[in-house]
Amino acid sequence: MTGRDHAEKLDRDDPLASFCERFVIADGERIYADGNSLGRLPLHAAVRVDGLMAEWGELLVTGWSRWIELPVKVGDLLAQVVGAHRGEVLACDSTTVNLYKLAHAALDLRPGAIVVDEHEFPTDRYVLEGVATRRGVPLRRLACDPVAGPQPDEVAAACDGAGLVVLSLVNYRSGALADLPAITAAAHEAGALILWDLSHAAGAVEIGLSEHGVDLAIGCTYKYLNAGPGSPAFLYVRADLQDELRSPIQGWFGQRDQFRMGPAYEPAEGVERFHAGTPPIVGLAAVQAAVEVALEAGIAAARAKSRALTELTVRLYDERLEPLGFRLASPRDPDRRGGHVSLAHEDGWQICRALIELADVVPDFRGPDTIRLGFAPLYSRFVDVWDAHDRIAGLVESGRYRDVPADRLRVT
Ligand SMILES: *Cc1c(COP(=O)(O)O)cnc(C)c1O
């Protein structure tokens, strides 16, 4: 059996251990296992947002001459997170809106079917369904193993006549990490553009967008990047594609020479043409600070720790939870797994709710039966993983989880 002393040793040897102190941890007893859904608050972000509020109070509208740079500045920081060049990433809008913009732009350039994983995150499936209907192109839902996720040969087989392939690098449900180089090559081979959704990957895994010639990407900043609830998202467009693509939202922030306020829309040069309206500056200040913390830790170091955290999770599942009726709903191979681990159980919903209400462990739940454990690398300790498993095992062994109501809440 893996004892708590093993987890304590991993914490002692952890090069990122001190980053815990960079985050607000209000309740030391509570174990936070939902960093893949909403990251903790970095102290640096709170300070930066306070500073922005002070600027607003003092500078009023004259502050815009400095604030207007933020989407590109923050985009350049995010480029370091996703392995892109300066000028290829813009911090703007939500992931949902960025998908809409880039999907239409891509299909203008490469008309054809849209290919999406049938297990893709809901907003991606819904947006693409709307885009396909509006454009009168087929939407192909790729059937694949729900735990392992889409494989390169499956994508290749679905790509005939496709204009655009949209996939998550890390699947929100199973945590499967897709083979980005091989799948990107397969889409290109078929003449399609590829758009990667990095929402569950950014800040947890290393991503080489430039290295692998990725066309387009989107992602959010409130998960492993810790920029706060509803913080602005980002989009990436490879430099050589930028002039060929146009946003379907012809907003004034994407306009060339914006303040000339000319009669007709003419897209700005570079990635800024994918802007829509006035950027959310308070949110962008939080993204900037949060991403600075992530880059200070280093994405390679974050990935190494995240991998070790999920390895410990799987090992403790094998020893303590599998005998209690849990089933591993994530890939076992750490090279094919992102930053969270999913465990299915027939009483999953009640166990998840009991963990929050009776055991001070906060995971989340994805129906019909899956508990997700997301120990984010910058502020999670290995003993958190051990203690969480100990509390889960205690609740299930004793049957105490049956004390909480079995009805569902609005947000799970
Ligand atoms: C979290 C997530 C989103 C979120 O989209 P929003 O527009 O921020 O609501 C989209 N796609 C994937 C794959 C996600 O994991």
Coordinates of C-alpha atoms and ligand atoms in Angstrom, one line a residue:
M1 CA 0.0 0.0 0.0
T2 CA 1.1 3.5 -0.8
G3 CA 1.4 5.4 2.6
R4 CA 0.9 9.0 3.3
D5 CA 4.7 9.2 4.0
H6 CA 5.3 8.5 0.2
A7 CA 3.1 11.6 -0.6
E8 CA 5.0 13.6 2.0
K9 CA 8.3 12.7 0.4
L10 CA 7.0 13.7 -3.1
D11 CA 6.0 17.1 -1.6
R12 CA 9.5 17.5 0.0
D13 CA 11.1 16.9 -3.4
D14 CA 8.7 19.0 -5.4
P15 CA 10.4 22.0 -7.1
L16 CA 7.1 23.8 -7.4
A17 CA 6.2 23.4 -3.7
S18 CA 6.6 27.1 -2.9
F19 CA 4.1 28.1 -5.5
C20 CA 1.3 27.1 -3.0
E21 CA 2.1 30.3 -1.2
R22 CA 1.3 32.3 -4.4
F23 CA -2.4 31.4 -4.1
V24 CA -5.3 32.3 -1.8
I25 CA -6.0 29.1 0.2
A26 CA -8.7 30.2 2.6
D27 CA -9.5 26.9 4.2
G28 CA -6.6 24.6 4.9
E29 CA -8.7 21.6 5.6
R30 CA -10.6 21.8 2.3
I31 CA -9.0 19.8 -0.5
Y32 CA -9.5 21.4 -3.9
A33 CA -9.7 18.9 -6.7
D34 CA -11.4 21.0 -9.3
G35 CA -8.6 23.1 -10.7
N36 CA -9.5 21.9 -14.2
S37 CA -12.8 23.7 -13.9
L38 CA -11.9 26.9 -12.0
G39 CA -8.4 27.5 -10.8
R40 CA -7.6 29.1 -7.4
L41 CA -7.0 32.8 -7.1
P42 CA -3.3 33.9 -7.5
L43 CA -2.4 36.7 -5.0
H44 CA -0.7 38.4 -7.9
A45 CA -4.0 38.6 -9.8
A46 CA -5.8 40.2 -6.9
V47 CA -3.1 42.8 -6.5
R48 CA -3.1 43.5 -10.3
V49 CA -6.9 43.9 -10.4
D50 CA -6.7 46.3 -7.5
G51 CA -4.1 48.3 -9.4
L52 CA -6.3 48.4 -12.4
M53 CA -9.2 49.6 -10.4
A54 CA -7.0 52.4 -9.0
E55 CA -6.0 53.3 -12.6
W56 CA -9.6 53.4 -13.7
G57 CA -10.4 55.8 -10.8
E58 CA -7.5 58.0 -11.5
L59 CA -7.1 58.0 -15.3
L60 CA -10.6 57.5 -16.5
V61 CA -10.9 57.5 -20.2
T62 CA -7.2 58.5 -20.7
G63 CA -6.3 55.0 -19.3
W64 CA -7.4 53.5 -22.7
S65 CA -4.1 54.5 -24.3
R66 CA -2.4 52.0 -22.1
W67 CA -5.3 49.5 -21.7
I68 CA -5.8 49.1 -25.4
E69 CA -2.5 47.2 -25.7
L70 CA -3.6 44.5 -23.2
P71 CA -5.2 41.9 -25.6
V72 CA -2.0 41.7 -27.7
K73 CA 0.3 41.9 -24.7
V74 CA -1.5 39.2 -22.9
G75 CA -1.7 37.2 -26.1
D76 CA 2.0 37.3 -26.4
L77 CA 2.3 35.9 -22.9
L78 CA -0.2 33.2 -23.7
A79 CA 1.9 32.4 -26.9
Q80 CA 4.6 31.2 -24.5
V81 CA 2.1 28.9 -22.8
V82 CA 0.9 27.3 -26.0
G83 CA 4.2 27.2 -27.9
A84 CA 3.4 29.9 -30.5
H85 CA 5.1 33.0 -31.8
R86 CA 4.5 36.6 -30.8
G87 CA 1.7 38.1 -32.8
E88 CA -0.1 34.8 -33.2
V89 CA -2.3 34.9 -30.1
L90 CA -5.0 37.3 -29.0
A91 CA -6.6 37.4 -25.6
C92 CA -10.3 38.2 -26.3
D93 CA -13.9 37.1 -25.9
S94 CA -15.0 33.7 -24.6
T95 CA -13.8 30.3 -26.0
T96 CA -17.3 29.8 -27.4
V97 CA -17.2 33.1 -29.4
N98 CA -13.7 32.5 -30.5
L99 CA -14.7 29.1 -31.9
Y100 CA -17.6 30.7 -33.8
K101 CA -15.3 33.3 -35.3
L102 CA -12.5 30.9 -36.3
A103 CA -14.8 28.2 -37.6
H104 CA -16.5 30.6 -40.0
A105 CA -13.2 32.1 -41.0
A106 CA -11.7 28.7 -41.7
L107 CA -14.6 27.4 -43.7
D108 CA -14.6 30.6 -45.9
L109 CA -11.1 29.6 -46.8
R110 CA -11.6 25.8 -47.0
P111 CA -15.2 25.0 -47.7
G112 CA -16.2 21.5 -46.7
A113 CA -17.5 19.3 -43.9
I114 CA -16.7 19.9 -40.3
V115 CA -15.3 17.0 -38.3
V116 CA -15.8 17.0 -34.5
D117 CA -15.3 14.4 -31.8
E118 CA -18.8 13.1 -30.7
H119 CA -17.6 13.3 -27.1
E120 CA -16.4 16.9 -27.5
F121 CA -17.3 19.6 -24.9
P122 CA -20.9 20.7 -25.4
T123 CA -20.4 24.3 -26.4
D124 CA -18.0 23.2 -29.2
R125 CA -20.6 20.7 -30.5
Y126 CA -23.4 23.2 -30.3
V127 CA -21.5 26.0 -32.0
L128 CA -20.3 23.8 -34.8
E129 CA -23.8 22.4 -35.3
G130 CA -25.0 26.0 -35.8
V131 CA -22.2 26.9 -38.1
A132 CA -22.7 23.7 -40.2
T133 CA -26.5 24.4 -40.5
R134 CA -26.0 28.0 -41.4
R135 CA -23.4 27.2 -44.1
G136 CA -25.2 24.1 -45.3
V137 CA -22.2 21.8 -44.8
P138 CA -22.2 18.4 -43.1
L139 CA -21.2 18.0 -39.5
R140 CA -19.4 14.7 -39.0
R141 CA -19.4 13.4 -35.5
L142 CA -16.3 11.3 -35.1
A143 CA -17.1 8.0 -33.2
C144 CA -14.2 7.0 -31.0
D145 CA -13.5 5.4 -27.7
P146 CA -14.8 7.8 -24.9
V147 CA -11.8 7.2 -22.7
A148 CA -9.0 7.0 -25.2
G149 CA -10.3 9.8 -27.4
P150 CA -9.8 10.2 -31.2
Q151 CA -6.9 8.4 -32.7
P152 CA -4.9 9.7 -35.7
D153 CA -6.2 6.9 -38.1
E154 CA -9.8 7.6 -37.0
V155 CA -9.4 11.3 -37.8
A156 CA -7.7 10.5 -41.1
A157 CA -10.6 8.2 -42.1
A158 CA -13.2 11.0 -41.3
C159 CA -11.4 13.7 -43.2
D160 CA -12.4 13.1 -46.8
G161 CA -13.9 16.2 -48.1
A162 CA -13.5 18.0 -44.8
G163 CA -12.7 21.7 -44.6
L164 CA -12.2 21.9 -40.8
V165 CA -11.4 19.5 -38.0
V166 CA -12.1 20.6 -34.4
L167 CA -10.8 18.6 -31.4
S168 CA -9.8 19.2 -27.8
L169 CA -6.2 18.5 -27.0
V170 CA -7.3 17.3 -23.5
N171 CA -10.8 15.8 -23.4
Y172 CA -12.9 17.5 -20.6
R173 CA -14.5 14.2 -19.5
S174 CA -11.8 11.5 -19.7
G175 CA -8.7 13.7 -19.6
A176 CA -7.4 11.9 -22.7
L177 CA -4.5 13.8 -24.3
A178 CA -4.7 13.7 -28.1
D179 CA -1.7 13.0 -30.3
L180 CA -1.5 16.6 -31.6
P181 CA 1.4 16.1 -34.1
A182 CA -0.1 13.0 -35.8
I183 CA -3.7 14.3 -35.9
T184 CA -2.6 17.7 -37.2
A185 CA -0.6 15.9 -39.9
A186 CA -3.6 13.7 -40.8
A187 CA -6.0 16.7 -41.2
H188 CA -3.4 18.5 -43.4
E189 CA -2.9 15.4 -45.5
A190 CA -6.6 15.5 -46.3
G191 CA -6.5 19.2 -47.1
A192 CA -8.4 20.3 -44.0
L193 CA -7.5 23.0 -41.5
I194 CA -7.3 22.0 -37.9
L195 CA -8.5 23.9 -34.8
W196 CA -7.4 22.7 -31.4
D197 CA -9.4 23.6 -28.3
L198 CA -6.8 24.0 -25.6
S199 CA -9.2 24.8 -22.7
H200 CA -8.3 21.7 -20.6
A201 CA -4.7 21.7 -21.7
A202 CA -3.4 25.3 -21.4
G203 CA -1.2 25.4 -18.2
A204 CA -1.3 21.7 -17.6
V205 CA 0.5 20.2 -20.6
E206 CA 3.2 21.4 -23.0
I207 CA 1.8 22.5 -26.4
G208 CA 3.8 23.1 -29.5
L209 CA 1.5 24.9 -31.8
S210 CA 4.2 26.4 -34.0
E211 CA 6.4 23.3 -33.9
H212 CA 3.6 21.2 -35.3
G213 CA 2.2 23.6 -37.8
V214 CA -1.2 23.9 -36.2
D215 CA -3.5 26.3 -38.1
L216 CA -5.9 27.5 -35.4
A217 CA -6.5 27.2 -31.7
I218 CA -8.8 28.5 -28.9
G219 CA -8.8 28.1 -25.2
C220 CA -9.9 29.5 -21.9
T221 CA -7.9 31.0 -19.0
Y222 CA -9.9 30.2 -15.9
K223 CA -9.0 26.5 -15.7
Y224 CA -5.3 25.6 -15.2
L225 CA -4.3 29.2 -15.9
N226 CA -6.2 30.5 -12.8
A227 CA -7.4 33.8 -14.2
G228 CA -10.8 33.8 -12.5
P229 CA -14.5 33.0 -13.2
G230 CA -15.4 34.0 -16.8
S231 CA -11.9 35.5 -17.5
P232 CA -11.3 36.4 -21.2
A233 CA -10.3 33.5 -23.5
F234 CA -7.7 33.4 -26.3
L235 CA -7.4 32.5 -30.0
Y236 CA -4.4 31.5 -32.0
V237 CA -4.0 31.9 -35.8
R238 CA -0.8 30.8 -37.5
A239 CA 1.0 33.9 -38.8
D240 CA 0.9 32.9 -42.5
L241 CA -2.8 32.3 -42.4
Q242 CA -3.8 35.6 -40.7
D243 CA -4.1 37.7 -43.9
E244 CA -6.2 35.0 -45.6
L245 CA -8.8 34.7 -42.9
R246 CA -11.6 37.1 -41.9
S247 CA -13.7 37.2 -38.8
P248 CA -17.4 36.9 -39.4
I249 CA -17.9 39.5 -36.7
Q250 CA -16.8 42.8 -38.3
G251 CA -16.3 44.7 -35.1
W252 CA -14.5 48.1 -34.8
F253 CA -11.7 46.6 -32.7
G254 CA -10.8 44.4 -35.7
Q255 CA -10.8 47.4 -38.0
R256 CA -7.7 48.8 -39.6
D257 CA -7.0 52.2 -38.2
Q258 CA -9.8 51.9 -35.8
F259 CA -10.1 55.5 -34.6
R260 CA -10.3 57.0 -38.1
M261 CA -13.9 55.6 -37.9
G262 CA -14.1 55.2 -41.6
P263 CA -17.2 54.4 -43.6
A264 CA -16.5 50.7 -44.4
Y265 CA -15.0 47.7 -42.6
E266 CA -11.5 46.8 -43.6
P267 CA -9.8 44.1 -41.4
A268 CA -6.7 45.1 -39.4
E269 CA -3.4 43.4 -40.2
G270 CA -2.3 40.4 -38.1
V271 CA -4.1 38.7 -35.3
E272 CA -5.9 41.9 -34.2
R273 CA -8.4 41.4 -37.0
F274 CA -10.0 38.7 -34.9
H275 CA -11.0 41.2 -32.3
A276 CA -14.7 42.1 -32.0
G277 CA -15.7 44.9 -29.5
T278 CA -14.2 46.7 -26.5
P279 CA -12.0 44.3 -24.6
P280 CA -12.8 43.4 -20.9
I281 CA -9.8 45.2 -19.3
V282 CA -10.4 44.1 -15.6
G283 CA -10.5 40.5 -16.7
L284 CA -7.5 40.9 -18.9
A285 CA -5.5 42.3 -16.0
A286 CA -6.3 39.1 -14.1
V287 CA -5.2 37.0 -17.0
Q288 CA -2.0 38.9 -17.4
A289 CA -1.0 38.4 -13.7
A290 CA -2.2 34.7 -13.6
V291 CA -0.2 33.8 -16.8
E292 CA 2.9 35.5 -15.4
V293 CA 2.7 33.2 -12.4
A294 CA 2.3 30.1 -14.6
L295 CA 5.2 31.2 -16.8
E296 CA 7.4 31.8 -13.7
A297 CA 6.7 28.2 -12.7
G298 CA 7.3 27.1 -16.3
I299 CA 5.0 25.0 -18.4
A300 CA 7.4 22.0 -18.5
A301 CA 7.7 22.0 -14.7
A302 CA 3.9 22.3 -14.4
R303 CA 3.4 19.4 -16.8
A304 CA 6.0 17.2 -14.9
K305 CA 4.3 17.8 -11.6
S306 CA 0.8 17.4 -13.1
R307 CA 1.8 14.1 -14.5
A308 CA 3.2 12.9 -11.1
L309 CA 0.0 14.1 -9.4
T310 CA -2.2 12.0 -11.8
E311 CA 0.2 9.0 -11.5
L312 CA -0.3 9.1 -7.7
T313 CA -4.1 9.5 -8.3
V314 CA -4.2 6.4 -10.5
R315 CA -2.0 4.4 -8.1
L316 CA -4.2 5.2 -5.1
Y317 CA -7.3 4.4 -7.2
D318 CA -5.9 1.0 -7.9
E319 CA -5.1 0.3 -4.3
R320 CA -8.1 1.8 -2.6
L321 CA -11.0 2.7 -4.9
E322 CA -11.1 0.0 -7.5
P323 CA -12.1 -2.5 -4.8
L324 CA -15.0 -0.2 -3.8
G325 CA -16.7 -0.3 -7.2
F326 CA -14.9 2.6 -8.9
R327 CA -13.8 2.3 -12.5
L328 CA -10.9 4.3 -14.1
A329 CA -12.5 6.5 -16.9
S330 CA -9.2 8.1 -18.0
P331 CA -6.2 6.7 -20.0
R332 CA -3.8 4.7 -17.9
D333 CA -0.8 5.8 -19.9
P334 CA 0.5 9.1 -18.5
D335 CA 1.7 10.2 -21.9
R336 CA -1.9 10.1 -23.2
R337 CA -3.4 11.8 -20.1
G338 CA -3.8 15.5 -19.3
G339 CA -4.2 17.0 -15.9
H340 CA -7.2 15.3 -14.4
V341 CA -8.4 11.8 -13.7
S342 CA -12.0 10.6 -14.0
L343 CA -13.4 7.9 -11.8
A344 CA -16.8 6.3 -12.5
H345 CA -19.1 4.8 -9.9
E346 CA -22.8 3.8 -10.1
D347 CA -23.4 6.1 -7.1
G348 CA -21.1 8.8 -8.5
W349 CA -23.4 11.8 -8.1
Q350 CA -24.2 11.0 -4.4
I351 CA -20.5 10.3 -3.6
C352 CA -19.4 13.6 -5.3
R353 CA -22.0 15.6 -3.3
A354 CA -21.1 13.9 -0.1
L355 CA -17.4 14.6 -0.7
I356 CA -18.2 18.3 -0.8
E357 CA -20.8 18.4 2.0
L358 CA -19.4 15.8 4.5
A359 CA -15.7 15.4 3.7
D360 CA -14.4 18.8 2.5
V361 CA -13.2 17.5 -0.8
V362 CA -14.2 19.5 -3.9
P363 CA -14.1 17.5 -7.1
D364 CA -16.8 17.9 -9.8
F365 CA -19.2 15.6 -11.5
R366 CA -20.0 14.8 -15.1
G367 CA -23.0 12.7 -15.7
P368 CA -24.1 10.0 -15.7
D369 CA -21.6 8.6 -13.2
T370 CA -18.2 10.3 -13.3
I371 CA -16.3 12.2 -10.7
R372 CA -13.4 14.3 -12.0
L373 CA -10.3 14.8 -9.9
G374 CA -8.3 17.7 -11.1
F375 CA -5.3 18.4 -8.9
A376 CA -3.8 21.5 -10.5
P377 CA 0.0 21.5 -10.4
L378 CA 0.8 25.1 -9.2
Y379 CA -1.0 24.8 -5.8
S380 CA -1.8 21.1 -5.2
R381 CA 0.2 19.0 -2.8
F382 CA 0.8 15.3 -3.1
V383 CA -0.7 14.9 0.4
D384 CA -3.9 16.5 -1.0
V385 CA -4.1 13.6 -3.4
W386 CA -3.5 11.1 -0.7
D387 CA -5.9 12.7 1.8
A388 CA -8.6 13.0 -0.9
H389 CA -8.4 9.3 -1.6
D390 CA -8.5 8.5 2.1
R391 CA -11.7 10.6 2.5
I392 CA -13.3 9.1 -0.6
A393 CA -12.6 5.5 0.6
G394 CA -13.8 6.4 4.1
L395 CA -17.2 7.7 2.8
V396 CA -17.8 4.8 0.5
E397 CA -16.6 2.0 2.9
S398 CA -18.9 3.3 5.6
G399 CA -21.8 4.0 3.3
R400 CA -22.0 7.4 4.8
Y401 CA -22.3 9.1 1.4
R402 CA -25.9 7.8 1.3
D403 CA -26.8 10.4 4.0
V404 CA -26.9 13.2 1.3
P405 CA -29.8 13.7 -1.0
A406 CA -29.6 12.0 -4.4
D407 CA -31.3 14.8 -6.4
R408 CA -29.2 16.9 -8.8
L409 CA -28.2 20.5 -8.4
R410 CA -28.1 23.1 -11.3
V411 CA -24.4 23.3 -11.5
T412 CA -22.4 20.1 -11.2
Ligands
LIG1 C1 -14.1 24.9 -20.5 C2 -14.3 24.7 -22.0 C3 -15.0 25.6 -22.8 C4 -15.6 26.8 -22.2 O1 -16.1 27.7 -23.1 P1 -16.7 29.1 -22.5 O2 -17.0 29.9 -23.7 O3 -15.6 29.7 -21.6 O4 -17.9 28.8 -21.7 C5 -15.0 25.3 -24.2 N1 -14.5 24.2 -24.7 C6 -13.8 23.3 -23.9 C7 -13.2 22.1 -24.5 C8 -13.7 23.5 -22.5 O5 -13.1 22.6 -21.8

